[in-house]
Short mmCIF file of C-alpha atoms and ligand atoms in Angstrom, two decimals:
data_model
loop_
_atom_site.label_atom_id
_atom_site.label_comp_id
_atom_site.label_asym_id
_atom_site.label_seq_id
_atom_site.Cartn_x
_atom_site.Cartn_y
_atom_site.Cartn_z
CA MET A 237 -36.17 -41.99 -1.29
CA PHE A 238 -34.91 -44.86 1.09
CA ARG A 239 -34.16 -48.28 -0.84
CA PRO A 240 -33.79 -51.22 0.99
CA PHE A 241 -30.05 -52.41 1.29
CA GLU A 242 -30.11 -55.12 -0.50
CA VAL A 243 -28.23 -58.04 1.67
CA SER A 244 -25.09 -58.82 0.94
CA LEU A 245 -23.69 -60.25 3.97
CA PHE A 246 -20.28 -60.46 3.59
CA TYR A 247 -20.49 -63.92 5.82
CA ILE A 248 -20.29 -66.91 4.26
CA LYS A 249 -19.86 -69.71 6.84
CA GLY A 250 -17.11 -70.32 8.43
CA GLU A 251 -14.79 -67.20 6.61
CA ILE A 252 -15.70 -64.12 6.72
CA LYS A 253 -15.07 -61.66 3.13
CA MET A 254 -15.18 -58.60 4.26
CA ASN A 255 -15.02 -55.70 1.74
CA ILE A 256 -14.10 -52.54 3.66
CA GLU A 257 -15.18 -50.12 1.02
CA LYS A 258 -18.54 -52.00 0.08
CA ILE A 259 -19.64 -51.93 3.52
CA LYS A 260 -19.07 -48.10 4.09
CA GLU A 261 -20.23 -47.66 0.63
CA ASN A 262 -23.76 -49.01 1.64
CA ILE A 263 -23.65 -47.42 4.90
CA GLU A 264 -23.45 -44.26 3.04
CA ARG A 265 -25.99 -44.82 0.57
CA ASP A 266 -28.27 -46.17 3.37
CA LEU A 267 -27.75 -43.26 5.84
CA ASN A 268 -27.85 -40.73 2.65
CA ASN A 269 -31.34 -42.06 1.41
CA VAL A 270 -32.98 -41.87 4.94
CA PRO A 271 -35.71 -39.55 5.05
CA ASN A 272 -36.60 -39.23 8.81
CA THR A 273 -35.89 -41.26 12.12
CA ASP A 274 -37.96 -43.65 11.90
CA ILE A 275 -36.48 -45.20 8.53
CA LEU A 276 -32.82 -43.84 10.43
CA ASN A 277 -33.55 -46.11 13.22
CA GLN A 278 -34.45 -48.81 10.88
CA VAL A 279 -30.91 -48.95 9.39
CA LYS A 280 -29.12 -48.85 12.67
CA VAL A 281 -31.05 -52.21 13.70
CA LYS A 282 -30.13 -53.08 10.05
CA TYR A 283 -26.65 -52.80 10.73
CA LEU A 284 -25.95 -53.00 14.18
CA GLY A 285 -29.23 -54.40 15.52
CA LYS A 286 -29.41 -58.28 17.05
CA ASN A 287 -29.43 -59.53 13.40
CA GLY A 288 -27.55 -56.82 12.02
CA ILE A 289 -24.91 -56.81 9.34
CA ILE A 290 -22.07 -55.60 11.43
CA THR A 291 -23.22 -57.66 14.55
CA ASN A 292 -23.36 -61.04 12.47
CA LEU A 293 -19.35 -60.42 10.94
CA GLN A 294 -18.55 -59.71 14.51
CA VAL A 295 -19.97 -63.10 15.80
CA GLY A 296 -18.31 -64.57 12.50
CA ILE A 297 -14.95 -63.59 13.58
CA LYS A 298 -14.35 -66.26 16.12
CA GLU A 299 -14.99 -68.57 13.22
CA LEU A 300 -12.00 -67.02 11.50
CA PRO A 301 -8.05 -68.38 12.09
CA ASN A 302 -6.58 -66.99 15.39
CA GLU A 303 -3.45 -64.91 13.09
CA GLU A 304 -6.40 -63.37 10.92
CA LYS A 305 -8.98 -62.42 14.36
CA LYS A 306 -7.40 -59.34 15.08
CA GLU A 307 -7.19 -57.84 11.65
CA TYR A 308 -10.40 -58.06 10.93
CA GLY A 309 -11.38 -57.20 14.54
CA ILE A 310 -9.81 -53.95 13.79
CA LYS A 311 -11.29 -53.76 10.73
CA LEU A 312 -14.73 -54.17 12.05
CA ASN A 313 -14.09 -51.68 14.82
CA THR A 314 -13.50 -48.84 11.80
CA ILE A 315 -16.47 -49.68 10.37
CA LYS A 316 -18.49 -49.53 13.46
CA LYS A 317 -16.98 -46.18 14.40
CA PHE A 318 -17.48 -45.22 10.61
CA PHE A 319 -21.69 -46.41 10.86
CA ASN A 320 -21.95 -44.52 14.47
CA ASP A 321 -20.40 -41.30 13.72
CA SER A 322 -22.52 -40.93 9.85
CA PHE A 323 -25.38 -42.30 11.81
CA GLU A 324 -24.99 -38.99 14.16
CA ILE A 325 -24.73 -36.65 11.92
CA VAL A 326 -27.53 -37.67 9.73
CA ARG A 327 -29.64 -37.96 13.18
CA THR A 328 -28.46 -34.55 14.11
CA ARG A 329 -29.58 -32.88 10.34
CA LEU A 330 -33.19 -35.27 10.20
CA HIS A 331 -33.69 -33.56 13.66
CA GLU A 332 -33.56 -30.19 12.55
CA GLU A 333 -35.05 -30.58 9.24
CA GLU A 334 -38.07 -32.07 11.18
CA ILE A 335 -38.08 -29.11 14.09
CA ASN A 336 -37.91 -26.76 10.65
CA GLN A 337 -40.69 -28.37 9.16
CA LYS A 338 -42.76 -28.32 11.95
CA LEU A 339 -42.50 -24.89 13.13
CA LYS A 340 -43.36 -24.19 9.00
CA GLU A 341 -46.85 -26.26 9.21
CA ASP A 342 -47.25 -24.83 13.21
CA SER A 343 -46.87 -21.28 11.69
CA ILE A 344 -49.79 -19.03 12.91
CA ASP A 345 -51.27 -16.97 9.51
CA ILE A 346 -51.64 -13.38 11.14
CA THR A 347 -53.21 -12.35 8.02
CA LEU A 348 -56.68 -14.47 9.38
CA PRO A 349 -59.53 -12.50 11.14
CA SER A 350 -59.49 -12.77 14.92
CA GLU A 351 -61.70 -13.49 17.07
CA ALA A 352 -63.83 -10.71 18.68
CA ILE A 353 -62.74 -9.27 21.73
CA ILE A 354 -65.42 -8.75 24.61
CA THR A 355 -64.31 -5.66 26.57
CA GLY A 356 -66.21 -4.58 29.66
CA SER A 357 -67.68 -1.23 29.90
CA LEU A 358 -67.45 1.99 32.12
CA HIS A 359 -69.74 2.28 34.57
CA PRO A 360 -71.43 5.33 34.00
CA PHE A 361 -69.53 7.26 37.26
CA SER A 362 -66.31 6.94 35.65
CA ARG A 363 -67.34 7.78 32.28
CA ILE A 364 -68.82 11.21 33.97
CA VAL A 365 -65.99 11.61 36.21
CA ALA A 366 -63.68 11.43 33.17
CA GLU A 367 -65.92 13.76 31.44
CA ILE A 368 -65.75 16.61 34.43
CA SER A 369 -62.19 15.74 34.77
CA ASP A 370 -61.37 16.22 31.20
CA LEU A 371 -63.90 19.46 31.25
CA PHE A 372 -61.82 20.96 34.11
CA ALA A 373 -58.11 20.23 33.33
CA SER A 374 -59.01 21.68 30.18
CA MET A 375 -59.34 25.13 32.41
CA GLY A 376 -56.46 25.04 34.06
CA TYR A 377 -57.54 22.71 37.38
CA ASP A 378 -55.84 20.05 39.09
CA ILE A 379 -57.69 16.73 39.82
CA ILE A 380 -57.11 15.53 43.42
CA ASP A 381 -57.58 12.41 44.88
CA GLY A 382 -58.90 12.68 48.49
CA ASP A 383 -59.16 10.02 51.19
CA GLU A 384 -62.47 8.02 52.26
CA ILE A 385 -61.35 7.64 55.35
CA GLU A 386 -61.21 11.12 56.79
CA THR A 387 -60.91 12.95 60.28
CA ASP A 388 -63.57 14.94 62.10
CA GLU A 389 -61.36 17.82 61.91
CA TYR A 390 -60.60 17.99 58.29
CA CYS A 391 -64.37 16.48 57.44
CA PHE A 392 -66.14 18.73 59.68
CA ARG A 393 -64.16 21.26 62.26
CA ARG A 394 -62.25 23.11 59.42
CA LEU A 395 -65.21 23.58 57.33
CA ASN A 396 -66.67 25.70 60.26
CA ILE A 397 -69.03 22.64 61.27
CA PRO A 398 -67.49 22.23 65.09
CA SER A 399 -69.01 19.51 67.26
CA GLY A 400 -72.43 20.09 68.13
CA HIS A 401 -73.27 21.86 64.98
CA PRO A 402 -76.47 21.49 63.69
CA ALA A 403 -75.31 20.70 59.99
CA ARG A 404 -74.02 17.44 61.03
CA ASP A 405 -77.41 16.28 61.37
CA ALA A 406 -78.04 16.04 58.03
CA GLN A 407 -74.19 14.03 57.31
CA ASP A 408 -74.36 11.89 60.00
CA THR A 409 -71.71 9.04 59.21
CA PHE A 410 -69.66 6.16 59.76
CA TYR A 411 -67.36 6.41 62.41
CA ILE A 412 -64.10 4.22 63.24
CA ASP A 413 -63.62 5.89 66.55
CA GLU A 414 -63.77 9.31 68.22
CA GLU A 415 -61.53 11.10 65.09
CA PHE A 416 -61.67 9.11 62.26
CA LEU A 417 -64.69 8.69 60.10
CA LEU A 418 -65.81 7.92 56.33
CA ARG A 419 -65.87 11.10 54.79
CA SER A 420 -69.67 12.38 54.30
CA GLN A 421 -68.46 15.16 52.09
CA THR A 422 -65.49 15.60 49.32
CA SER A 423 -65.64 19.36 51.12
CA ALA A 424 -62.84 17.52 52.97
CA SER A 425 -60.33 17.49 50.09
CA GLN A 426 -60.58 21.77 50.30
CA ALA A 427 -59.28 21.98 53.78
CA HIS A 428 -56.73 19.42 52.79
CA ILE A 429 -55.53 21.07 49.52
CA MET A 430 -55.16 24.37 51.28
CA GLU A 431 -52.99 23.16 53.86
CA ASP A 432 -51.04 21.32 51.72
CA ASN A 433 -50.36 24.08 49.40
CA LYS A 434 -47.50 25.92 51.56
CA ASP A 435 -46.37 28.62 49.74
CA LYS A 436 -50.41 29.55 49.61
CA THR A 437 -50.21 30.12 45.74
CA PRO A 438 -53.73 30.40 44.15
CA ILE A 439 -56.04 27.12 44.12
CA ARG A 440 -58.07 25.49 41.51
CA MET A 441 -58.75 22.06 41.79
CA ILE A 442 -61.68 19.58 41.64
CA CYS A 443 -61.99 16.45 43.95
CA PRO A 444 -64.29 13.49 42.78
CA GLY A 445 -64.86 10.79 45.14
CA LYS A 446 -67.06 8.38 47.11
CA VAL A 447 -69.08 9.86 50.07
CA TYR A 448 -70.75 7.89 52.61
CA ARG A 449 -73.72 8.78 54.86
CA ARG A 450 -75.77 7.01 57.43
CA ASP A 451 -78.67 7.43 55.72
CA GLU A 452 -81.82 4.91 56.50
CA ASP A 453 -84.67 6.00 54.34
CA ALA A 454 -85.32 3.67 51.31
CA THR A 455 -84.38 6.51 48.26
CA HIS A 456 -80.99 7.32 49.87
CA SER A 457 -77.91 5.02 49.67
CA HIS A 458 -75.10 5.03 52.68
CA GLN A 459 -72.51 5.78 49.51
CA PHE A 460 -72.61 8.22 46.60
CA GLY A 461 -70.44 9.95 44.36
CA GLN A 462 -69.24 13.86 44.77
CA VAL A 463 -67.24 15.90 42.79
CA GLU A 464 -65.75 18.75 44.81
CA ALA A 465 -64.16 21.97 42.95
CA LEU A 466 -62.41 24.85 44.90
CA VAL A 467 -60.73 27.92 43.46
CA VAL A 468 -58.86 29.96 45.78
CA ASP A 469 -57.17 33.34 44.50
CA ARG A 470 -57.53 36.90 44.84
CA ASN A 471 -60.26 38.64 43.81
CA ILE A 472 -62.52 35.72 43.06
CA SER A 473 -66.25 36.76 42.76
CA LEU A 474 -69.31 35.18 43.18
CA ALA A 475 -69.42 36.25 39.26
CA ASP A 476 -66.39 33.57 38.44
CA LEU A 477 -68.62 31.02 40.40
CA LYS A 478 -71.42 31.37 37.78
CA GLY A 479 -69.82 31.68 34.97
CA THR A 480 -67.77 28.23 35.62
CA LEU A 481 -71.04 26.75 36.50
CA GLU A 482 -72.70 27.81 33.49
CA ILE A 483 -69.79 26.16 31.50
CA PHE A 484 -70.18 23.19 33.77
CA ALA A 485 -73.59 22.44 32.92
CA GLN A 486 -73.72 23.40 29.55
CA LYS A 487 -71.00 21.22 28.59
CA LEU A 488 -72.24 18.33 30.34
CA LEU A 489 -76.11 18.71 30.23
CA GLY A 490 -76.50 20.70 26.56
CA ASP A 491 -75.48 24.05 25.16
CA ASN A 492 -79.03 25.58 25.98
CA THR A 493 -78.94 24.72 29.64
CA LYS A 494 -79.41 27.57 31.72
CA ILE A 495 -78.24 28.03 35.76
CA ARG A 496 -79.88 30.19 38.47
CA PHE A 497 -78.76 30.69 41.67
CA ARG A 498 -80.87 30.25 45.06
CA PRO A 499 -79.88 31.50 48.52
CA SER A 500 -79.07 28.47 50.43
CA TYR A 501 -76.75 27.61 53.38
CA PHE A 502 -73.58 25.46 54.01
CA PRO A 503 -71.44 26.46 57.17
CA PHE A 504 -68.07 26.67 54.66
CA THR A 505 -69.19 28.92 52.30
CA GLU A 506 -70.93 32.67 52.52
CA PRO A 507 -72.75 33.32 50.84
CA SER A 508 -74.20 30.05 49.56
CA VAL A 509 -76.41 29.14 46.79
CA GLU A 510 -77.98 26.22 45.66
CA VAL A 511 -77.65 26.05 41.72
CA ASP A 512 -80.61 24.76 39.70
CA VAL A 513 -80.41 24.22 35.82
CA SER A 514 -83.32 24.22 33.36
CA CYS A 515 -85.05 21.07 32.64
CA PHE A 516 -82.89 19.14 29.70
CA LYS A 517 -86.16 17.28 29.31
CA CYS A 518 -88.88 19.74 28.52
CA GLY A 519 -86.02 22.62 27.78
CA GLY A 520 -87.84 24.50 31.27
CA LYS A 521 -91.51 24.44 29.90
CA GLY A 522 -92.23 22.51 32.46
CA CYS A 523 -92.60 18.63 32.80
CA HIS A 524 -92.71 15.36 35.32
CA LEU A 525 -89.02 15.23 35.64
CA CYS A 526 -89.06 19.04 36.97
CA LYS A 527 -91.95 18.59 38.61
CA LYS A 528 -93.54 21.28 36.19
CA THR A 529 -91.07 24.07 37.55
CA GLY A 530 -88.65 24.46 34.64
CA TRP A 531 -85.61 23.68 37.28
CA ILE A 532 -84.12 20.96 38.55
CA GLU A 533 -81.62 21.20 41.39
CA LEU A 534 -78.04 20.50 40.72
CA LEU A 535 -75.51 21.27 43.56
CA GLY A 536 -74.59 23.57 46.62
CA ALA A 537 -72.29 26.49 45.89
CA GLY A 538 -70.78 29.30 47.45
CA MET A 539 -67.88 31.73 48.58
CA VAL A 540 -65.31 30.24 50.84
CA HIS A 541 -66.27 31.40 54.72
CA PRO A 542 -63.22 33.39 55.71
CA ASN A 543 -63.18 31.01 58.76
CA VAL A 544 -62.30 28.16 56.25
CA LEU A 545 -59.80 30.10 54.53
CA LYS A 546 -58.32 31.15 57.66
CA MET A 547 -58.26 27.74 58.92
CA GLY A 548 -56.66 26.76 55.44
CA GLY A 549 -53.89 29.07 55.86
CA TYR A 550 -55.04 32.01 53.35
CA ASP A 551 -55.75 35.35 54.61
CA PRO A 552 -59.37 36.32 53.96
CA ASP A 553 -58.36 40.12 53.47
CA ILE A 554 -56.21 39.18 50.59
CA TYR A 555 -57.93 35.91 49.09
CA THR A 556 -61.16 34.81 48.22
CA GLY A 557 -62.55 31.88 46.77
CA PHE A 558 -65.33 29.80 45.48
CA ALA A 559 -66.59 26.01 45.93
CA PHE A 560 -69.13 24.06 44.68
CA GLY A 561 -70.02 19.96 45.40
CA THR A 562 -72.68 18.36 43.53
CA GLY A 563 -73.87 14.59 43.90
CA LEU A 564 -72.44 12.32 40.57
CA ASP A 565 -75.62 9.97 40.98
CA ARG A 566 -77.93 12.76 40.14
CA LEU A 567 -75.77 13.96 36.96
CA ALA A 568 -75.42 10.47 36.03
CA MET A 569 -78.92 9.82 35.75
CA PHE A 570 -79.61 12.91 33.68
CA LYS A 571 -76.81 12.78 31.07
CA TYR A 572 -77.58 9.04 30.48
CA ASN A 573 -81.37 9.08 31.07
CA ILE A 574 -80.75 6.77 34.09
CA PRO A 575 -84.56 6.49 35.15
CA ASP A 576 -83.60 4.70 38.66
CA ILE A 577 -80.81 5.42 40.87
CA ARG A 578 -80.56 2.01 41.84
CA TYR A 579 -79.28 1.05 38.82
CA LEU A 580 -76.15 2.68 39.39
CA TYR A 581 -75.73 0.37 42.48
CA THR A 582 -77.09 -2.91 41.19
CA ASN A 583 -74.27 -3.71 38.45
CA ASP A 584 -77.25 -5.46 35.89
CA ILE A 585 -75.07 -6.11 33.38
CA ARG A 586 -78.14 -5.48 30.73
CA MET A 587 -77.50 -1.89 32.11
CA LEU A 588 -73.61 -1.37 32.20
CA LYS A 589 -73.81 -3.03 28.67
CA GLN A 590 -75.10 0.06 27.31
CA PHE A 591 -72.23 2.16 28.18
CA ASP A 592 -69.91 -0.26 25.88
CA ARG A 593 -66.67 1.69 25.23
CA LYS A 594 -67.28 1.62 21.66
CA ASP A 595 -69.77 4.94 22.06
CA ASP A 596 -66.51 6.50 23.45
CA GLU A 597 -64.30 5.74 20.15
N1 LIG B 686 -70.45 19.65 50.59
C1 LIG B 686 -71.73 19.82 50.12
C2 LIG B 686 -72.88 18.56 50.31
O1 LIG B 686 -72.31 17.47 50.00
C3 LIG B 686 -72.01 20.41 48.84
C4 LIG B 686 -71.08 21.72 49.06
C5 LIG B 686 -69.31 21.84 48.54
C6 LIG B 686 -71.80 23.29 49.12
C7 LIG B 686 -69.19 22.78 48.52
C8 LIG B 686 -70.77 23.85 48.89
C9 LIG B 686 -69.79 24.14 48.34
O2 LIG B 686 -73.98 18.97 50.43
#
């Protein structure tokens, strides 16, 4: 504890009696008892302030006879230096102590429970793309990221849809100029991967992504999601396509899901099929969702057209392949029981919240 210095001035009018050792002792005692920097500053004032002990002694020197002035002057300077040096040491020590104390008081209690972190949720599209990607990756497929800005060549001509072909009508899209456009189908990725695969080894890939169409009616969106799949190898048959789609449908929509093929037409596949899945709502008995048919249309597929293989640099006498393309919107609606397609695009937080990440854990 700091005890105020008992005032002993060593200053008697007209005569200075300086006991150097005594002053040093007092300085030492005062400084050693200082508990904090505030009091330390008070001690400084006490010795060196306007009316401080050392200051007063300095003033008193002039009262001394000339022959003693020098002697006491030197002594006084020694005391002053002693005070300043000791003061600096104590000041440094206190400063450190105070910082340490502060750190101790401010330290964080890591055992306290944290505040809840609010996380976002994955959009149904992202979830379904992740799920499909996992499934196909487990079967050895590459996951390809195609470009949304495409050329007429890759989106149409290399898929056996020359300019003027009637199949273009259903896929009118947004043109940037004569050649560049927003892809109307992920099938463009088929043409790219066949060309890019220079050593013409077998291909197994899926390409999920956004596609665009210039649809003007109320039930269609100008943008939607698709997943493309392409397999090219020796001896690939329609049976491989059917087996793959069966696994796809069952993993995604439930183990009891059945599939059926209906003949269809796409310029880049031959034969072409439309693939239906048994209605997952009524199990095939017939309900409102499947319009009492027991089946729901899911995707387009077929065996890769020889012209497409040829344009991609694959010899159709050696290689065959299958391809399919499915809309992500309908799939997400089926899978997550989303009643209206518009919910997927309006980003209503109440709808999105239902896909909170904790469901994935
Ligand atoms: N690209 C076609 C569409 O958008 C779907 C499809 C893909 C059909 C691959 C057959 C093979 O309608």
